[in-house]
mmCIF file of C-alpha atoms and ligand atoms in Angstrom:
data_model
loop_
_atom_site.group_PDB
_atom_site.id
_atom_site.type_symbol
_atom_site.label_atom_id
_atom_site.label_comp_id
_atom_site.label_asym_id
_atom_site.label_seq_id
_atom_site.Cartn_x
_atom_site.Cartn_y
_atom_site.Cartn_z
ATOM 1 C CA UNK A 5 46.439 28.857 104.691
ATOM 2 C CA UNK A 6 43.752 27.497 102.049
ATOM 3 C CA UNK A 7 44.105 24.287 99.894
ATOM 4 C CA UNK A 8 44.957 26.878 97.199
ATOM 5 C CA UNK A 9 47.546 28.824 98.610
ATOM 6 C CA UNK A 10 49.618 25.483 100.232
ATOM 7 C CA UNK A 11 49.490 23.708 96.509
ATOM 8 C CA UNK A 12 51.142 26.642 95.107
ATOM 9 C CA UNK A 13 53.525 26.870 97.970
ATOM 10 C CA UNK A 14 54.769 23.471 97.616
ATOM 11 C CA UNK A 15 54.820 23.629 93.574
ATOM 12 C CA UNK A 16 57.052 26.569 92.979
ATOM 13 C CA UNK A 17 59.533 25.004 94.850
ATOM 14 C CA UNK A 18 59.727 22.099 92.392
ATOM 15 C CA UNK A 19 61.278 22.481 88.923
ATOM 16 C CA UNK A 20 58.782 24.052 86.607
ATOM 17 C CA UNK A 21 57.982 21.097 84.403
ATOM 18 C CA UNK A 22 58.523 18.693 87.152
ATOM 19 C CA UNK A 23 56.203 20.505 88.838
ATOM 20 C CA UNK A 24 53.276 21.326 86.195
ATOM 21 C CA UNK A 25 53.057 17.718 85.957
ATOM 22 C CA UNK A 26 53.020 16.841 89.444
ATOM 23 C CA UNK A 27 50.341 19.477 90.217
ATOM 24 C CA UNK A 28 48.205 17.919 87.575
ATOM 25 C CA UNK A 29 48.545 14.956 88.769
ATOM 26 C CA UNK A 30 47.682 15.889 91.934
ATOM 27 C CA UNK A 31 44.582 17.509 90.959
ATOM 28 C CA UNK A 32 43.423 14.330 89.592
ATOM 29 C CA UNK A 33 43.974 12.748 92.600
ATOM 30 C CA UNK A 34 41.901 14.537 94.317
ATOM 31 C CA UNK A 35 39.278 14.021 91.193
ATOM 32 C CA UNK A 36 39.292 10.226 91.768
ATOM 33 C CA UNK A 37 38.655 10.489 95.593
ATOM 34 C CA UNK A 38 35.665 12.600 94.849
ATOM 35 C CA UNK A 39 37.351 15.773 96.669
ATOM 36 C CA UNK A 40 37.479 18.542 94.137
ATOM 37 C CA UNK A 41 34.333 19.970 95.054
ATOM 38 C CA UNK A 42 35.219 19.943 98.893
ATOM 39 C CA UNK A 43 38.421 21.356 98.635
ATOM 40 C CA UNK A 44 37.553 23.638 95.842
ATOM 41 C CA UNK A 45 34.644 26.147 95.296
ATOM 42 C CA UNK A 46 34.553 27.041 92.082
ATOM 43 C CA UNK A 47 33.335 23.843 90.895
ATOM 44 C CA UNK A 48 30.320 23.903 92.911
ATOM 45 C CA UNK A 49 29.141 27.043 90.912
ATOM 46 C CA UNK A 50 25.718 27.544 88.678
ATOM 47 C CA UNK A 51 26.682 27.892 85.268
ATOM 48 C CA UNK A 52 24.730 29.621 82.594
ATOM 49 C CA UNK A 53 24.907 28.553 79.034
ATOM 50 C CA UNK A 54 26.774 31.590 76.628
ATOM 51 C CA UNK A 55 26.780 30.198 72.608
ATOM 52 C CA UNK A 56 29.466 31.190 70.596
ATOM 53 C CA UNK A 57 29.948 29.557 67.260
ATOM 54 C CA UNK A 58 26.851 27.153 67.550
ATOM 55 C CA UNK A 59 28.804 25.531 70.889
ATOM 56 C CA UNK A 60 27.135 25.795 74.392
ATOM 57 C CA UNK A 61 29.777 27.211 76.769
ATOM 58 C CA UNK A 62 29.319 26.519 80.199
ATOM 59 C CA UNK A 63 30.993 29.506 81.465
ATOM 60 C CA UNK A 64 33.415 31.955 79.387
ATOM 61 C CA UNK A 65 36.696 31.014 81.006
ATOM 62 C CA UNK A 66 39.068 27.919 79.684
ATOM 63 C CA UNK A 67 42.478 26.333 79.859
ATOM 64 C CA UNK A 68 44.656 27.436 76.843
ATOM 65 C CA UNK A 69 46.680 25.574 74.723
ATOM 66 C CA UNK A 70 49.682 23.374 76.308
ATOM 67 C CA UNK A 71 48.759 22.953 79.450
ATOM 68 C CA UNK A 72 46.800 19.735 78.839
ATOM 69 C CA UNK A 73 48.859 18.403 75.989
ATOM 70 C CA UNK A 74 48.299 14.840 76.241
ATOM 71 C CA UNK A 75 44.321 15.167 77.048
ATOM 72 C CA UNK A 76 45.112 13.681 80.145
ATOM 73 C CA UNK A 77 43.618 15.793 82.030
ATOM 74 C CA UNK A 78 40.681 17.981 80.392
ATOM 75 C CA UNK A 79 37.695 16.317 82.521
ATOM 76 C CA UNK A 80 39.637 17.356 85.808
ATOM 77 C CA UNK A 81 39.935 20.797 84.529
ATOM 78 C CA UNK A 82 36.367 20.600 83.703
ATOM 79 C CA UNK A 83 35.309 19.572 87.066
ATOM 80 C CA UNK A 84 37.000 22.389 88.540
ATOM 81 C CA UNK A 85 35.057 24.684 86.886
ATOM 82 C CA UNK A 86 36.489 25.863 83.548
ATOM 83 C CA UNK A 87 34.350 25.714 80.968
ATOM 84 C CA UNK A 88 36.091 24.917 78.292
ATOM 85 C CA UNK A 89 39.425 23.180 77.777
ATOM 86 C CA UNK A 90 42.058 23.119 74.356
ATOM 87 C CA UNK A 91 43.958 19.865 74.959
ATOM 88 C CA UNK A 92 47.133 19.986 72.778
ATOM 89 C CA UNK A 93 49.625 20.846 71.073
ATOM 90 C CA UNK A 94 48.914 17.804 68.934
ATOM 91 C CA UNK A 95 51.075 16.423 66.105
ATOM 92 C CA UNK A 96 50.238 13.382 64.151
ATOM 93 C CA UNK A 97 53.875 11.650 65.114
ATOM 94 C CA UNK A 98 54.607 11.486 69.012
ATOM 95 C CA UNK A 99 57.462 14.375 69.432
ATOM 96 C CA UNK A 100 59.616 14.335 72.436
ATOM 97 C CA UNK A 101 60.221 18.143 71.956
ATOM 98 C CA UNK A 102 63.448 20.516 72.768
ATOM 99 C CA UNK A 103 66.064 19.642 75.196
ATOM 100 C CA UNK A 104 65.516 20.531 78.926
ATOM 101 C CA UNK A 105 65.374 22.627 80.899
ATOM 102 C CA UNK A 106 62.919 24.119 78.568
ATOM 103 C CA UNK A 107 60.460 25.524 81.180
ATOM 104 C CA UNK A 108 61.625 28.400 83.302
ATOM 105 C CA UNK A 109 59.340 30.109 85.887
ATOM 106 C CA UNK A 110 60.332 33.172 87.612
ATOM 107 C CA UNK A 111 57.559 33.409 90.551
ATOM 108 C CA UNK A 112 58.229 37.488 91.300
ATOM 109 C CA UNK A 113 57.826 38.655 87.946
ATOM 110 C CA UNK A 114 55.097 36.260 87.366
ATOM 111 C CA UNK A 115 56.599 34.846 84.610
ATOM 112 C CA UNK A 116 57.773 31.810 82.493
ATOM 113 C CA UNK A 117 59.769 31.175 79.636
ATOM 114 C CA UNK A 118 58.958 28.140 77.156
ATOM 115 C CA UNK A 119 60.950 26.364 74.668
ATOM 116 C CA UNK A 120 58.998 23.031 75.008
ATOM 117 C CA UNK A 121 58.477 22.813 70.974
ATOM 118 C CA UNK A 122 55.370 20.513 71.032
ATOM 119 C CA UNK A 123 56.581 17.587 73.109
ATOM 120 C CA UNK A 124 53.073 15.277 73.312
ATOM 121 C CA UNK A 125 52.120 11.718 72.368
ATOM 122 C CA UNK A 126 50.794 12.154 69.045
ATOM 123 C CA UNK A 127 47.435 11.611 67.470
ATOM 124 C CA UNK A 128 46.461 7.694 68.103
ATOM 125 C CA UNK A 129 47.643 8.055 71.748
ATOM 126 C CA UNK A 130 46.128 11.685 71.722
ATOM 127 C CA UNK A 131 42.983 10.033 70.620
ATOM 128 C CA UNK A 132 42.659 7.153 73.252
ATOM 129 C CA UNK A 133 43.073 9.546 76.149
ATOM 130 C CA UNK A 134 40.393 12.303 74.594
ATOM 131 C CA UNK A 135 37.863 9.210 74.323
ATOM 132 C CA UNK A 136 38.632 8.001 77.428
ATOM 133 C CA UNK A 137 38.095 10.922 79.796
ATOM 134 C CA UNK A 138 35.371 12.651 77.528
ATOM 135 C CA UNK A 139 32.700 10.807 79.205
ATOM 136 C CA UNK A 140 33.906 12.735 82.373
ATOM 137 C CA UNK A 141 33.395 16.091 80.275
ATOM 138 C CA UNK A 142 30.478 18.625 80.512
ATOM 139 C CA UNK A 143 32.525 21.384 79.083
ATOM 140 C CA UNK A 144 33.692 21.931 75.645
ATOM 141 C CA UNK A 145 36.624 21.130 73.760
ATOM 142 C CA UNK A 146 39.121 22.422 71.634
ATOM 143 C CA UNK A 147 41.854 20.567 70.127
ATOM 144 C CA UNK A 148 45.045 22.274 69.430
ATOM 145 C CA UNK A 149 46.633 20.716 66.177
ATOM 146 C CA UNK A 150 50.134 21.580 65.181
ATOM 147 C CA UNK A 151 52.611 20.855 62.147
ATOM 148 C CA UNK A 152 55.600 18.224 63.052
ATOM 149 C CA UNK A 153 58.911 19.365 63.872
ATOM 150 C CA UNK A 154 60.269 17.537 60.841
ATOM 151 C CA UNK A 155 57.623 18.527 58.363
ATOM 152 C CA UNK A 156 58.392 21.210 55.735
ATOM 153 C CA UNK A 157 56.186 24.505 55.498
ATOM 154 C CA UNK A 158 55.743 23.606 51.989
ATOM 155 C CA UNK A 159 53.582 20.124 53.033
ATOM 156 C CA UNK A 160 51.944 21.852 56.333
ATOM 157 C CA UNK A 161 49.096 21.809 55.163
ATOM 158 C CA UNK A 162 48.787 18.198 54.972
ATOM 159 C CA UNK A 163 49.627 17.066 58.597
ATOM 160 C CA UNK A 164 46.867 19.367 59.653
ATOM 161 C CA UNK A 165 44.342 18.240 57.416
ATOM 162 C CA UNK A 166 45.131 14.617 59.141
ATOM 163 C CA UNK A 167 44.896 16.044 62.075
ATOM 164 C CA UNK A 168 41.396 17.615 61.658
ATOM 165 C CA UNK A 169 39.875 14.633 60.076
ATOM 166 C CA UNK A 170 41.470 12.173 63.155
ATOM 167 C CA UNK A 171 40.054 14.202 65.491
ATOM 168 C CA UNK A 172 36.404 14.949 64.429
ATOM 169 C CA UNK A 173 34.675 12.678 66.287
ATOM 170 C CA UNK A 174 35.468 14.090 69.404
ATOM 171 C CA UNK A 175 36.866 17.963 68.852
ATOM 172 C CA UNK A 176 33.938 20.291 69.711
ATOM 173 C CA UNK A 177 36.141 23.066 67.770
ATOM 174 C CA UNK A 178 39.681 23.137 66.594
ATOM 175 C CA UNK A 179 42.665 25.797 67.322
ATOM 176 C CA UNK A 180 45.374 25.842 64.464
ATOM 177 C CA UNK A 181 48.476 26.630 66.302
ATOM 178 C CA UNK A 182 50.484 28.574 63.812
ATOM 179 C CA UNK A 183 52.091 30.293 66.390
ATOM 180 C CA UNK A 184 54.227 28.878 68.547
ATOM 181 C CA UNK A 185 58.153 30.252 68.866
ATOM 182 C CA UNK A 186 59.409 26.656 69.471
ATOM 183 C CA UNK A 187 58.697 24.836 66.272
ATOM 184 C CA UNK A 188 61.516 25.833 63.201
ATOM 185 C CA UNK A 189 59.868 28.204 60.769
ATOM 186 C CA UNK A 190 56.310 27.752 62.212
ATOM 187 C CA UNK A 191 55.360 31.204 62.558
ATOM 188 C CA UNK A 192 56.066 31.338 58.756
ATOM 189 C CA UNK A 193 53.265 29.810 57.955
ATOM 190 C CA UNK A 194 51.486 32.917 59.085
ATOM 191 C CA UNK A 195 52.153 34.900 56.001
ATOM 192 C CA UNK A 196 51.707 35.517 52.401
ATOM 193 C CA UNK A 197 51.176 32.677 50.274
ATOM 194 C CA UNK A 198 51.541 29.860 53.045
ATOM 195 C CA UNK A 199 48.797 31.405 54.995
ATOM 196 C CA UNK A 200 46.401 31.797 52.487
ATOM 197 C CA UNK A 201 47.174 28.413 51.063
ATOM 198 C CA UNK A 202 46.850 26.832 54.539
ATOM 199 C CA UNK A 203 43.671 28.481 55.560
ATOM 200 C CA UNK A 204 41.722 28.001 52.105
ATOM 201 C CA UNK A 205 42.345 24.050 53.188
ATOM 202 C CA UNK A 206 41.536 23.939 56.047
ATOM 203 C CA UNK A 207 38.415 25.795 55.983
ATOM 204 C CA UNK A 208 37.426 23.313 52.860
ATOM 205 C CA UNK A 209 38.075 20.474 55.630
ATOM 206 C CA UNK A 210 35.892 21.698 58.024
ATOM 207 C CA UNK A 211 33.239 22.217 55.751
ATOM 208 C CA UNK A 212 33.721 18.853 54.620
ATOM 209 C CA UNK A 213 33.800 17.425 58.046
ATOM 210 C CA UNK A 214 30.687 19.374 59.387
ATOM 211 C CA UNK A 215 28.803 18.119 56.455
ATOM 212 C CA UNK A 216 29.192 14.170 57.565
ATOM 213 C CA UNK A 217 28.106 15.457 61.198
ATOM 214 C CA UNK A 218 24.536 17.057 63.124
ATOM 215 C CA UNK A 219 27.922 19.582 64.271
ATOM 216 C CA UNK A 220 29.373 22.232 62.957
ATOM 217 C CA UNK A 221 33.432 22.042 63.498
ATOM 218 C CA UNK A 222 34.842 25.657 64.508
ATOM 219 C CA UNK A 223 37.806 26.682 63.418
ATOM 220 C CA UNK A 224 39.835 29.238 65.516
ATOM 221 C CA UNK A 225 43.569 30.339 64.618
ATOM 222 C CA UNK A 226 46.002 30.640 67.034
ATOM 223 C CA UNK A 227 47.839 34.284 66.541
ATOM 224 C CA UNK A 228 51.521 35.135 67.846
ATOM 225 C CA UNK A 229 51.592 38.842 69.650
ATOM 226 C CA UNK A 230 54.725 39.412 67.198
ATOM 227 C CA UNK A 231 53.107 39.863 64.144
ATOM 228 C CA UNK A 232 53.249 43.479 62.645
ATOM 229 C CA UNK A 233 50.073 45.056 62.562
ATOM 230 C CA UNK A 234 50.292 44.923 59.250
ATOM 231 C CA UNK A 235 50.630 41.521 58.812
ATOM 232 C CA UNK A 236 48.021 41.050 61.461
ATOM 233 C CA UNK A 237 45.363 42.903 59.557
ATOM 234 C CA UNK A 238 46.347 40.569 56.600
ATOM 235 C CA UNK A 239 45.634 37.596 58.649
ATOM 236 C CA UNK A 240 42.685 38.369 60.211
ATOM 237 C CA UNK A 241 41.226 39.740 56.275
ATOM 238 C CA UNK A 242 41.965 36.660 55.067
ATOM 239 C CA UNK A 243 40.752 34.096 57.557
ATOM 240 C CA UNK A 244 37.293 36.064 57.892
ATOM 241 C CA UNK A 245 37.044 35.863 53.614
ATOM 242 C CA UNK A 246 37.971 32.469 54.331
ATOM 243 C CA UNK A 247 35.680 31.456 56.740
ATOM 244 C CA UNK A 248 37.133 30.963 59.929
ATOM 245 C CA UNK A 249 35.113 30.696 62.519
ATOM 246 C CA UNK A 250 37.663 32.633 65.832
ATOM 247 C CA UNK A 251 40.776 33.888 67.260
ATOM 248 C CA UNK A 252 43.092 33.018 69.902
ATOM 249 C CA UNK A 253 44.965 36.433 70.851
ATOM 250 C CA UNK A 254 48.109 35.210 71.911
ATOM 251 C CA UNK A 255 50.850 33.079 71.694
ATOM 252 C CA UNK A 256 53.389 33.586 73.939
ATOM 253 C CA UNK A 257 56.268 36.126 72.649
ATOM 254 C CA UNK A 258 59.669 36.293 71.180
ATOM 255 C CA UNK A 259 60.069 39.746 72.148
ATOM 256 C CA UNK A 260 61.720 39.403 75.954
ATOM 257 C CA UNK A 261 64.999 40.262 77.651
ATOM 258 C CA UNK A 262 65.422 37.060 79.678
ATOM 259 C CA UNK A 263 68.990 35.225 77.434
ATOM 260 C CA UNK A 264 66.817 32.480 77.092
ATOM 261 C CA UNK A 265 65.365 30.090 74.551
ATOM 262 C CA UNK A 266 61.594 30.699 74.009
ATOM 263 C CA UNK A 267 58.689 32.185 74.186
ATOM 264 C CA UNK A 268 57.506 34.396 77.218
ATOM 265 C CA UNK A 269 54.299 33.891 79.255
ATOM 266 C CA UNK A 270 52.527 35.800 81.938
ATOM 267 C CA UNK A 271 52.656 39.071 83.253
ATOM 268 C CA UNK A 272 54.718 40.737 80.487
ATOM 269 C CA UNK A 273 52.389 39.929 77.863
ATOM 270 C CA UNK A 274 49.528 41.146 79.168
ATOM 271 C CA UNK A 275 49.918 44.607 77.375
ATOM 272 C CA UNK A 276 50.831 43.007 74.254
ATOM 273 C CA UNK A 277 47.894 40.750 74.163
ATOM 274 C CA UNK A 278 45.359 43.172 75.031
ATOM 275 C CA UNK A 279 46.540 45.554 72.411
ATOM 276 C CA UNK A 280 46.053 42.651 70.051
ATOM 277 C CA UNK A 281 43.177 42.041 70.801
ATOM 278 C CA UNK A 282 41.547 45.928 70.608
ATOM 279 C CA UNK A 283 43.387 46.201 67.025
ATOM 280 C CA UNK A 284 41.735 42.543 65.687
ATOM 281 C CA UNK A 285 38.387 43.115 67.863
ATOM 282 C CA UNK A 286 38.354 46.705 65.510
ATOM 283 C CA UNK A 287 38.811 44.909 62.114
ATOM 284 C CA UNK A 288 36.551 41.705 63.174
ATOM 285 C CA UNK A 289 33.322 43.469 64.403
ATOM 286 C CA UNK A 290 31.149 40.852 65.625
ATOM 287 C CA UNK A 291 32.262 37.997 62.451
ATOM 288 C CA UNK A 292 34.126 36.202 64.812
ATOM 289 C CA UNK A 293 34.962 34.737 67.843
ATOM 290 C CA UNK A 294 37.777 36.356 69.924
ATOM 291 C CA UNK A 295 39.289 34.025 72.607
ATOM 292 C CA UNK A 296 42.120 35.874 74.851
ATOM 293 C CA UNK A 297 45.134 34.535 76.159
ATOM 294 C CA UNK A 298 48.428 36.257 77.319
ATOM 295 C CA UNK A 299 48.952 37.851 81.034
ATOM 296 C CA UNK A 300 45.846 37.028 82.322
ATOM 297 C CA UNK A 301 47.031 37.164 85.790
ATOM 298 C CA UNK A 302 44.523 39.232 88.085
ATOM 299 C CA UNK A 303 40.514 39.734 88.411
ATOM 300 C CA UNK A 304 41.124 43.446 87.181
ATOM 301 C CA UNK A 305 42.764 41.637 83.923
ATOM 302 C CA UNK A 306 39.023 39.737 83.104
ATOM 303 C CA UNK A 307 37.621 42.642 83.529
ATOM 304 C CA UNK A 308 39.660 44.359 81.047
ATOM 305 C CA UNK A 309 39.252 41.486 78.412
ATOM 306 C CA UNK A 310 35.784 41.652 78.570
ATOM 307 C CA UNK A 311 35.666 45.417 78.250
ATOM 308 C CA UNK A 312 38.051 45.201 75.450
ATOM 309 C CA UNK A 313 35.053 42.819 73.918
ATOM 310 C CA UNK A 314 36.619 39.225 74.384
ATOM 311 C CA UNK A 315 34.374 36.569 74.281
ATOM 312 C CA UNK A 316 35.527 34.098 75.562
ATOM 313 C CA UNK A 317 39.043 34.151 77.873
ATOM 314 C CA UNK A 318 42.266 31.820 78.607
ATOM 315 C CA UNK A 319 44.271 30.762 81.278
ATOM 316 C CA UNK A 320 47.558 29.589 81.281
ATOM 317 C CA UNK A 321 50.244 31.362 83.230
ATOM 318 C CA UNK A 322 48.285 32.843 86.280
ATOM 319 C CA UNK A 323 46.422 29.679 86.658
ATOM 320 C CA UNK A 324 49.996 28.215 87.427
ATOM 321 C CA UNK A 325 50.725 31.242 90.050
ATOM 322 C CA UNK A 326 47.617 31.955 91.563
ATOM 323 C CA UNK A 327 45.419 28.503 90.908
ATOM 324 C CA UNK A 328 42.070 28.198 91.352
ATOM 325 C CA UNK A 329 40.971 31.597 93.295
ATOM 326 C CA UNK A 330 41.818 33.137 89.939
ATOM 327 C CA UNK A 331 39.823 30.856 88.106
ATOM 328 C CA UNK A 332 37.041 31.948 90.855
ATOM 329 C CA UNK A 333 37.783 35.855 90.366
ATOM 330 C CA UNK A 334 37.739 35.128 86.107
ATOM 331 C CA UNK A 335 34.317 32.948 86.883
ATOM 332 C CA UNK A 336 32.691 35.673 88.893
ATOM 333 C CA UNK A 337 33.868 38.728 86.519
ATOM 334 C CA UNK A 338 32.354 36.727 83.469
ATOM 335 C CA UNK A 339 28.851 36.151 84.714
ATOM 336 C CA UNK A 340 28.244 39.143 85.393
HETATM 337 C C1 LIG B 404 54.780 25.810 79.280
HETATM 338 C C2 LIG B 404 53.868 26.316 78.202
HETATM 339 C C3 LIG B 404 53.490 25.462 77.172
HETATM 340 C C4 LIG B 404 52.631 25.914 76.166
HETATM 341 N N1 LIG B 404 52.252 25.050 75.166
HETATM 342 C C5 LIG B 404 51.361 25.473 74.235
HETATM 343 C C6 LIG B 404 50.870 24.578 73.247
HETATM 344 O O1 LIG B 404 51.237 23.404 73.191
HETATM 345 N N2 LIG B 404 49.962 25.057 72.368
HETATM 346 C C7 LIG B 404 49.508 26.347 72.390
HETATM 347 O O2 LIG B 404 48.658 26.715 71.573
HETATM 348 N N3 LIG B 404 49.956 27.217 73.321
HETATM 349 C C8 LIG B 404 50.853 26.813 74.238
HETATM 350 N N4 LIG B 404 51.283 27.690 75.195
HETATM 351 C C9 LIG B 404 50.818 29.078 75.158
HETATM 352 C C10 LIG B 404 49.599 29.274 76.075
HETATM 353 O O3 LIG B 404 48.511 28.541 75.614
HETATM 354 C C11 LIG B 404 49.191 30.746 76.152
HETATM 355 O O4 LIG B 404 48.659 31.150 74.917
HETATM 356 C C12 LIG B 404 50.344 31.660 76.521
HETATM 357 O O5 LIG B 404 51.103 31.095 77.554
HETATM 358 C C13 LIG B 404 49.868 33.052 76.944
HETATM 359 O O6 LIG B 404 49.002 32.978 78.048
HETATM 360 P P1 LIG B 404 49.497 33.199 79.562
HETATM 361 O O7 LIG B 404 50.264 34.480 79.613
HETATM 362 O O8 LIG B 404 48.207 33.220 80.355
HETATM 363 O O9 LIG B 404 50.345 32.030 79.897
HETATM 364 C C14 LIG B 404 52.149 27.250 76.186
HETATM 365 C C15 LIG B 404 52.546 28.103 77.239
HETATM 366 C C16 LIG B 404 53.389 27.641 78.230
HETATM 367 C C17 LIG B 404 53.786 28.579 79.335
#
């Protein structure tokens, strides 16, 4: 049995959030010892630079939102051969999130269910750890920034211009999570007035921001797969009149049969996110960024994403089921 297959073995036998954080953990173990490229392949690869929004990507395949929430983690990632990395959920306040259980992982259906609802250590601690292990970091990264639970939709806007102007010394881009099911009323703030209002800001911000720096600060939004199209066109009109710089196509999804809280991950929405992404790829052209996420769970999946003109891809769910040799099959489908 490979290193691979036995750490998988072992963590789906643990509780789901139990066990996300002891694999982790784990991996970074194995970091400190100097083992990752011994026990792991991937990370011994060539890389060849791809730009996308003035940033040099090492490679085209990254860790989406939520598993890394804490940036505790992003240079291990890194060294095991993702090129880029979106540390967060951040809010400015620590958040302890919703009650627990609030991960559920069904291993046949390759599947989880999450109602975490932005549990992290907020911006200052947030901060600290990003500093700290960025000196460990090759890759790029995003931080994911994200309205507090107890913050109304009406004053959004202001937590997450905080949040962009604590974290521009060390985000290479930023992804405005607008999305997530877990958060009261979030997904509101993805339409009509709230949206516009929001974006208009925070565009203004990052022009700001990119002024005092050499950089220029990408912005990418953070899409949920429920949106109607019609609502989706809206958004995606909007941002590119606004000047957003990307996409991330998807969230995870309300739309699921399992009687339980959350949003679904994995397998099922791999239809859903890859008809997102052809409809947005159709309005967008080539004016900005698409990053996919949602039921990436095979090499056959990559493939897809690509052909369906992603640029850049995600992995969240089949990273947890099938570790590192998918992160091998996504590496080798993307350089080619
Ligand atoms: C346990 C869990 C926690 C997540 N937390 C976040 C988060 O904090 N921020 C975010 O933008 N997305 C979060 N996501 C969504 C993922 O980034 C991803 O977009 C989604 O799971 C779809 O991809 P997948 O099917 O490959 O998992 C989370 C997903 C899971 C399963």
């Amino acid at each position: 049995m490979s290193f691979n297959n036995f750490v998988l073995k072992f963590s789906q036998k643990l509780p789901p959030e139990f066990s996300n954080k002891i694999s982790l953990t784990g991996l970074k173990i194995i970091y400190k010892l100097h083992l990752i490229n011994v026990l792991f392949s991937s990370a011994t690869r060539e890389n060849k630079i791809n730009k996308y929004f003035g940033l040099d990507f090492p490679n085209k395949v990254g860790v989406a939102g939520g598993l890394d929430k804490n940036a505790n983690y992003f240079h291990v990632l890194g060294k095991l051969g993702f090129g880029f990395v979106e540390v967060g959920t951040i809010t400015l306040k620590p958040q302890s999130g919703n009650p627990k259980p609030r991960i559920h992982r069904f291993n046949n259906e390759e599947t989880i269910i999450n109602s975490l609802g932005f549990n992290n250590v907020g911006s200052v601690k947030a901060l600290e750890n990003i500093e700290k292990n960025k000196k460990n970091f090759s890759g790029v990264l995003g931080v994911s920034i994200g309205k507090g639970k107890e913050i109304s939709n009406e004053r959004a806007h202001e937590d997450y211009l905080h949040l962009l102007d604590y974290f521009k010394d060390v985000a290479d881009y930023y992804a405005v999570n607008i999305s997530s099911p877990n958060t009261n009323d979030l997904r509101k703030l993805s339409s009509g007035d709230y949206f516009n209002k929001l974006i208009d800001e925070i565009t203004n911000k990052r022009d700001q921001i990119s002024k005092g720096f050499s950089k220029y600060k990408p912005i990418v939004v953070k899409i949920s797969p429920d949106e109607s199209l019609n609502n989706l066109e809206k958004i995606i009109l909007y941002s590119l009149a606004s000047g957003v710089d990307g996409f991330i196509l998807t969230n995870t999804s309300l739309d699921h049969d399992y009687n339980l809280p959350g949003g679904v991950s994995g397998k099922p929405l791999r239809q859903k996110s890859e008809e997102s992404l052809k409809f947005v790829r159709s309005i967008v052209n080539d004016k900005a960024v698409i990053i996919s996420s949602g039921g990436l769970m095979t090499k056959e999946d990559a493939i897809k994403r690509f052909s369906l003109k992603a640029d850049l891809i995600q992995l969240y769910s089949g990273f947890v089921f099938k570790g590192n040799s998918l992160l091998q099959d996504c590496l080798d489908v993307s350089s080619t």
